[in-house]
Amino acid sequence: MRHLIEIGDLSVGEIDALIRTAQDIIGVPERYADACRGKKLATLFFEPSTRTRLSFEAAMYELGGNVLSVSDAGTSSAAKGESVADTAKTVSCYADIIAMRHPKEGAPMVAAMNASVPVINAGDGGHNHPTQTLADLFTIWREKGRLGELTVGFCGDLKFGRTVHSLISALSRYEGVRFVLVSPEELKLPSYVKKDVLARGGIPYEQTTDLEAVLPTLDVLYMTRVQRERFFNEEDYLRLKDRYILTPDKLRGARQDLSVMHPLPRVNEISVAIDADPRACYFKQVLNGKFMRMALILMLLEVGYVH
Ligand code: CP
């Protein structure tokens, strides 16, 4: 039985297989319409979500399966003090696969250790968000035709942004990738990511506070929201939240083939005036996420459709 807790749980070959499968789902959706007939996905979301929960649910419905959902921690027995381990054992009695989002880092891992069905981490605290990474990799692959030989800029909250940590970890496994890390001093990439991923892999990177200076060098720009829910101090959040706002004026210095990405939700980081720019990819990411989650469900349920 397989789980997906962090992106490193998948080999590069398996990510390639998921990409091929997602591409096939887009081309021939009817081939997959009954793939999960009789199977149930439980989405256990103890933190807010729009995209991740709904895309998992849409993915399971499009595979012919069904969905059970906890969308609010306050309406589950977690509010009465039930442990993650007991929740996982319980939900395993009803569902064939679980997608869990939790504010506590490591909670999906605890669920995986106690469940008798596959568990997918749908975001744990400021730690990891591997299925967003699958959406991001598929988007880069569709936009650029490759996952290597790229200069990728990350901008905003690189400290608490779990999507950033997971995507850096994933892209570090491809040849010729270079990172440009743009953030305020207070929101720099955590040293454990720099040490365990970048230094260990010998991955070239630079850190800066100046987005406009580095924008012309980028193939991909990954903007992020300042994660208000992870701050201890509202004053710090208010001081930092609008530090980087991408506007059409700033984008003038960028390459014509730049891909502008954002895991969403967006607050102010990208002006809505950029949405019509052909370089904006963030709503494509949303759709790509559904196809990659379909491919992942097929892989973890071992129903035999993965290419
Ligand atoms: N990108 C992402 O995780 O969005 P949601 O919080 O809406 O699921």
Short mmCIF file of C-alpha atoms and ligand atoms in Angstrom, two decimals:
data_model
loop_
_atom_site.label_atom_id
_atom_site.label_comp_id
_atom_site.label_asym_id
_atom_site.label_seq_id
_atom_site.Cartn_x
_atom_site.Cartn_y
_atom_site.Cartn_z
CA MET A 1 0.00 0.00 0.00
CA ARG A 2 1.34 3.40 -1.03
CA HIS A 3 0.78 6.84 0.52
CA LEU A 4 1.81 10.29 -0.72
CA ILE A 5 3.09 12.36 2.21
CA GLU A 6 5.85 14.32 0.50
CA ILE A 7 6.83 14.66 -3.13
CA GLY A 8 9.96 12.56 -2.52
CA ASP A 9 7.67 9.56 -2.04
CA LEU A 10 7.39 9.52 -5.85
CA SER A 11 10.36 8.73 -8.09
CA VAL A 12 11.06 10.86 -11.16
CA GLY A 13 9.87 7.90 -13.25
CA GLU A 14 6.58 7.79 -11.34
CA ILE A 15 6.08 11.54 -11.80
CA ASP A 16 6.67 11.04 -15.53
CA ALA A 17 4.05 8.26 -15.49
CA LEU A 18 1.55 10.53 -13.72
CA ILE A 19 2.18 13.25 -16.31
CA ARG A 20 1.63 10.77 -19.18
CA THR A 21 -1.55 9.52 -17.53
CA ALA A 22 -2.88 13.04 -16.89
CA GLN A 23 -2.17 13.88 -20.54
CA ASP A 24 -4.08 10.77 -21.64
CA ILE A 25 -7.01 11.65 -19.34
CA ILE A 26 -7.23 15.04 -21.08
CA GLY A 27 -7.11 13.38 -24.52
CA VAL A 28 -9.45 10.44 -23.89
CA PRO A 29 -11.54 11.14 -20.75
CA GLU A 30 -14.08 8.39 -21.56
CA ARG A 31 -11.35 5.77 -21.07
CA TYR A 32 -11.28 6.70 -17.37
CA ALA A 33 -14.96 7.38 -16.70
CA ASP A 34 -15.52 4.05 -14.85
CA ALA A 35 -11.99 3.45 -13.57
CA CYS A 36 -12.96 3.93 -9.90
CA ARG A 37 -16.54 2.65 -10.04
CA GLY A 38 -17.45 1.37 -6.54
CA LYS A 39 -14.52 3.16 -4.84
CA LYS A 40 -14.82 5.96 -2.28
CA LEU A 41 -12.49 8.88 -1.56
CA ALA A 42 -12.69 10.56 1.87
CA THR A 43 -11.57 14.20 1.90
CA LEU A 44 -10.68 15.19 5.48
CA PHE A 45 -9.99 18.91 5.51
CA PHE A 46 -9.21 20.40 8.92
CA GLU A 47 -8.06 23.68 7.30
CA PRO A 48 -9.83 25.85 4.68
CA SER A 49 -9.53 24.93 1.01
CA THR A 50 -11.28 25.58 -2.28
CA ARG A 51 -9.05 24.10 -4.99
CA THR A 52 -7.50 21.08 -3.33
CA ARG A 53 -10.66 19.64 -1.80
CA LEU A 54 -12.92 20.35 -4.75
CA SER A 55 -10.38 19.15 -7.31
CA PHE A 56 -9.92 15.87 -5.41
CA GLU A 57 -13.68 15.45 -5.31
CA ALA A 58 -14.14 16.38 -8.98
CA ALA A 59 -11.28 13.98 -9.83
CA MET A 60 -12.97 11.06 -8.04
CA TYR A 61 -16.37 11.79 -9.61
CA GLU A 62 -14.78 11.96 -13.09
CA LEU A 63 -13.22 8.55 -12.43
CA GLY A 64 -16.68 7.14 -11.66
CA GLY A 65 -16.13 6.94 -7.88
CA ASN A 66 -17.83 8.54 -4.90
CA VAL A 67 -16.78 10.98 -2.19
CA LEU A 68 -17.21 11.34 1.59
CA SER A 69 -16.18 14.69 2.99
CA VAL A 70 -15.25 16.51 6.19
CA SER A 71 -14.83 20.12 5.10
CA ASP A 72 -14.83 21.75 8.54
CA ALA A 73 -12.91 20.49 11.57
CA GLY A 74 -15.64 21.93 13.79
CA THR A 75 -18.22 19.48 12.45
CA SER A 76 -16.09 16.34 12.95
CA SER A 77 -15.19 14.50 16.14
CA ALA A 78 -11.80 16.23 16.05
CA ALA A 79 -13.72 19.05 17.78
CA LYS A 80 -14.38 16.59 20.64
CA GLY A 81 -10.70 15.76 20.92
CA GLU A 82 -10.42 12.68 18.69
CA SER A 83 -6.83 11.97 17.62
CA VAL A 84 -5.64 11.94 14.01
CA ALA A 85 -4.72 8.26 14.47
CA ASP A 86 -8.24 7.29 15.58
CA THR A 87 -9.79 9.39 12.82
CA ALA A 88 -7.64 7.57 10.24
CA LYS A 89 -8.57 4.13 11.61
CA THR A 90 -12.24 5.09 11.57
CA VAL A 91 -12.34 6.57 8.08
CA SER A 92 -10.47 3.51 6.73
CA CYS A 93 -13.67 1.56 7.57
CA TYR A 94 -15.67 3.68 5.12
CA ALA A 95 -13.34 4.80 2.33
CA ASP A 96 -10.80 3.26 -0.09
CA ILE A 97 -8.48 6.28 -0.07
CA ILE A 98 -8.07 9.42 2.09
CA ALA A 99 -6.93 12.95 1.21
CA MET A 100 -6.12 14.91 4.39
CA ARG A 101 -5.34 18.59 5.01
CA HIS A 102 -4.33 19.52 8.52
CA PRO A 103 -2.81 22.58 10.26
CA LYS A 104 -0.34 20.38 12.16
CA GLU A 105 2.82 19.43 10.29
CA GLY A 106 3.11 15.66 10.16
CA ALA A 107 -0.60 14.93 10.75
CA PRO A 108 -1.08 13.17 7.36
CA MET A 109 1.99 11.03 8.18
CA VAL A 110 0.36 9.99 11.46
CA ALA A 111 -2.83 9.22 9.52
CA ALA A 112 -0.85 7.08 7.06
CA MET A 113 0.73 5.11 9.92
CA ASN A 114 -2.71 4.26 11.28
CA ALA A 115 -4.91 3.96 8.19
CA SER A 116 -5.51 0.73 6.32
CA VAL A 117 -6.03 2.59 3.03
CA PRO A 118 -3.74 4.98 1.07
CA VAL A 119 -3.40 8.49 2.55
CA ILE A 120 -2.59 11.60 0.51
CA ASN A 121 -1.19 14.71 2.18
CA ALA A 122 -3.36 17.58 0.90
CA GLY A 123 -1.27 20.16 2.81
CA ASP A 124 0.14 19.99 6.35
CA GLY A 125 0.85 23.27 8.12
CA GLY A 126 3.80 25.14 6.60
CA HIS A 127 5.44 21.85 5.65
CA ASN A 128 4.43 20.14 2.39
CA HIS A 129 1.75 20.13 -0.30
CA PRO A 130 2.76 17.37 -2.72
CA THR A 131 -0.37 17.32 -4.89
CA GLN A 132 -0.02 21.07 -5.54
CA THR A 133 3.50 20.18 -6.66
CA LEU A 134 2.08 17.62 -9.09
CA ALA A 135 -0.19 20.37 -10.47
CA ASP A 136 2.79 22.73 -10.71
CA LEU A 137 5.07 20.19 -12.42
CA PHE A 138 2.39 19.30 -14.96
CA THR A 139 1.82 23.00 -15.66
CA ILE A 140 5.54 23.67 -16.18
CA TRP A 141 5.79 20.58 -18.39
CA ARG A 142 2.81 21.68 -20.51
CA GLU A 143 4.03 25.29 -20.79
CA LYS A 144 7.75 24.66 -21.29
CA GLY A 145 7.85 21.12 -22.67
CA ARG A 146 10.45 20.14 -20.05
CA LEU A 147 11.17 20.09 -16.31
CA GLY A 148 14.94 20.63 -16.55
CA GLU A 149 17.17 23.45 -17.90
CA LEU A 150 15.02 26.16 -16.29
CA THR A 151 15.58 29.24 -14.14
CA VAL A 152 12.70 29.31 -11.67
CA GLY A 153 11.99 32.31 -9.46
CA PHE A 154 10.00 32.00 -6.22
CA CYS A 155 8.66 35.25 -4.79
CA GLY A 156 6.91 36.16 -1.53
CA ASP A 157 6.52 34.03 1.58
CA LEU A 158 9.20 31.39 1.10
CA LYS A 159 9.29 30.64 4.83
CA PHE A 160 5.75 29.42 5.40
CA GLY A 161 4.81 28.63 1.76
CA ARG A 162 4.52 24.82 1.80
CA THR A 163 3.95 24.74 -1.98
CA VAL A 164 7.36 26.40 -2.42
CA HIS A 165 9.14 23.81 -0.27
CA SER A 166 7.57 20.90 -2.14
CA LEU A 167 8.19 22.35 -5.63
CA ILE A 168 11.84 23.19 -4.89
CA SER A 169 12.32 19.65 -3.66
CA ALA A 170 10.72 18.22 -6.82
CA LEU A 171 12.51 20.43 -9.37
CA SER A 172 15.88 19.83 -7.69
CA ARG A 173 15.80 16.32 -9.14
CA TYR A 174 15.95 17.59 -12.73
CA GLU A 175 19.14 18.58 -14.57
CA GLY A 176 20.01 22.22 -15.18
CA VAL A 177 17.51 23.80 -12.78
CA ARG A 178 18.51 27.04 -11.05
CA PHE A 179 16.49 28.91 -8.43
CA VAL A 180 16.11 32.62 -7.71
CA LEU A 181 14.60 33.17 -4.26
CA VAL A 182 12.93 36.56 -3.83
CA SER A 183 11.59 37.42 -0.38
CA PRO A 184 11.82 39.87 2.50
CA GLU A 185 14.54 38.96 5.00
CA GLU A 186 11.90 37.72 7.47
CA LEU A 187 10.34 35.29 4.97
CA LYS A 188 13.41 33.62 3.47
CA LEU A 189 13.44 29.94 2.56
CA PRO A 190 13.95 27.86 5.75
CA SER A 191 17.52 26.75 6.31
CA TYR A 192 16.47 23.08 6.46
CA VAL A 193 15.29 23.30 2.81
CA LYS A 194 18.52 25.05 1.80
CA LYS A 195 20.64 22.48 3.61
CA ASP A 196 18.71 19.27 2.90
CA VAL A 197 17.67 20.01 -0.68
CA LEU A 198 19.76 22.75 -2.30
CA ALA A 199 23.15 22.24 -0.66
CA ARG A 200 22.89 18.46 -0.69
CA GLY A 201 21.97 18.42 -4.39
CA GLY A 202 24.51 21.10 -5.35
CA ILE A 203 21.65 23.14 -6.85
CA PRO A 204 22.61 26.70 -7.86
CA TYR A 205 20.48 29.45 -6.30
CA GLU A 206 20.57 33.12 -5.41
CA GLN A 207 18.62 35.03 -2.76
CA THR A 208 17.48 38.59 -3.26
CA THR A 209 14.87 41.10 -2.13
CA ASP A 210 14.67 42.76 -5.57
CA LEU A 211 12.10 41.13 -7.88
CA GLU A 212 12.43 43.60 -10.75
CA ALA A 213 16.20 43.13 -10.98
CA VAL A 214 15.93 39.37 -11.51
CA LEU A 215 12.66 39.18 -13.49
CA PRO A 216 14.33 39.30 -16.96
CA THR A 217 16.39 36.18 -16.12
CA LEU A 218 13.43 33.92 -15.29
CA ASP A 219 11.70 31.16 -17.30
CA VAL A 220 9.11 30.65 -14.55
CA LEU A 221 7.98 33.03 -11.81
CA TYR A 222 6.15 31.38 -8.91
CA MET A 223 4.38 34.05 -6.85
CA THR A 224 3.06 33.23 -3.37
CA ARG A 225 0.69 34.70 -0.81
CA VAL A 226 2.01 35.82 2.57
CA GLN A 227 0.55 33.11 4.83
CA ARG A 228 -1.39 35.15 7.38
CA GLU A 229 -2.56 32.01 9.24
CA ARG A 230 1.04 31.06 10.11
CA PHE A 231 2.04 34.43 11.63
CA PHE A 232 2.18 34.87 15.40
CA ASN A 233 1.99 38.62 15.10
CA GLU A 234 -0.63 40.54 13.03
CA GLU A 235 1.65 43.62 12.86
CA ASP A 236 4.35 41.64 11.05
CA TYR A 237 1.78 40.27 8.61
CA LEU A 238 0.45 43.75 7.81
CA ARG A 239 3.98 45.07 7.28
CA LEU A 240 4.96 42.29 4.88
CA LYS A 241 1.76 41.33 3.06
CA ASP A 242 2.00 43.77 0.13
CA ARG A 243 5.77 43.74 -0.28
CA TYR A 244 5.60 42.14 -3.74
CA ILE A 245 2.75 42.93 -6.12
CA LEU A 246 3.20 41.87 -9.75
CA THR A 247 1.71 44.49 -12.08
CA PRO A 248 1.68 44.85 -15.90
CA ASP A 249 4.25 47.61 -15.51
CA LYS A 250 6.69 45.34 -13.66
CA LEU A 251 6.07 42.50 -16.12
CA ARG A 252 7.34 44.70 -18.98
CA GLY A 253 10.89 43.71 -18.08
CA ALA A 254 10.15 39.98 -18.24
CA ARG A 255 10.63 37.51 -21.08
CA GLN A 256 7.80 37.03 -23.54
CA ASP A 257 7.84 33.29 -22.77
CA LEU A 258 7.82 33.70 -18.97
CA SER A 259 5.26 31.50 -17.18
CA VAL A 260 3.67 33.30 -14.21
CA MET A 261 2.44 30.77 -11.67
CA HIS A 262 0.70 30.99 -8.29
CA PRO A 263 -0.81 28.13 -6.26
CA LEU A 264 -3.75 30.41 -5.31
CA PRO A 265 -5.61 31.73 -3.42
CA ARG A 266 -4.26 35.12 -4.43
CA VAL A 267 -4.72 38.14 -2.20
CA ASN A 268 -2.78 41.10 -3.71
CA GLU A 269 0.36 39.44 -5.08
CA ILE A 270 -0.70 39.51 -8.73
CA SER A 271 -2.73 42.36 -10.17
CA VAL A 272 -5.94 41.11 -11.83
CA ALA A 273 -4.82 43.09 -14.90
CA ILE A 274 -2.26 40.31 -15.51
CA ASP A 275 -4.94 37.61 -15.77
CA ALA A 276 -5.44 38.34 -19.49
CA ASP A 277 -1.69 38.24 -20.21
CA PRO A 278 -0.77 35.03 -22.09
CA ARG A 279 2.04 34.50 -19.57
CA ALA A 280 -0.46 34.04 -16.70
CA CYS A 281 -0.70 30.31 -15.92
CA TYR A 282 -2.35 30.22 -12.48
CA PHE A 283 -5.83 29.22 -13.58
CA LYS A 284 -4.30 26.59 -15.88
CA GLN A 285 -2.59 25.24 -12.73
CA VAL A 286 -6.01 24.84 -11.11
CA LEU A 287 -7.29 22.66 -13.97
CA ASN A 288 -4.03 20.75 -14.31
CA GLY A 289 -4.29 19.90 -10.61
CA LYS A 290 -7.52 18.02 -11.18
CA PHE A 291 -5.98 15.86 -13.92
CA MET A 292 -2.88 15.07 -11.86
CA ARG A 293 -5.04 14.16 -8.85
CA MET A 294 -7.02 11.81 -11.10
CA ALA A 295 -3.79 10.16 -12.18
CA LEU A 296 -2.58 9.93 -8.56
CA ILE A 297 -5.81 8.31 -7.34
CA LEU A 298 -5.46 5.71 -10.12
CA MET A 299 -1.86 5.03 -9.11
CA LEU A 300 -2.54 4.68 -5.37
CA LEU A 301 -5.64 2.54 -5.87
CA GLU A 302 -3.65 0.36 -8.30
CA VAL A 303 -6.55 0.11 -10.69
CA GLY A 304 -4.23 -0.37 -13.64
CA TYR A 305 -4.68 2.75 -15.76
CA VAL A 306 -1.33 4.45 -15.11
CA HIS A 307 0.89 4.66 -18.23
N1 CP B 1 -3.53 25.82 -3.79
C1 CP B 1 -4.31 25.41 -2.76
O1 CP B 1 -3.92 24.57 -1.94
O2 CP B 1 -5.54 26.02 -2.72
P1 CP B 1 -6.65 25.73 -1.62
O3 CP B 1 -6.10 26.20 -0.30
O4 CP B 1 -7.86 26.51 -2.07
O5 CP B 1 -6.89 24.25 -1.59
#
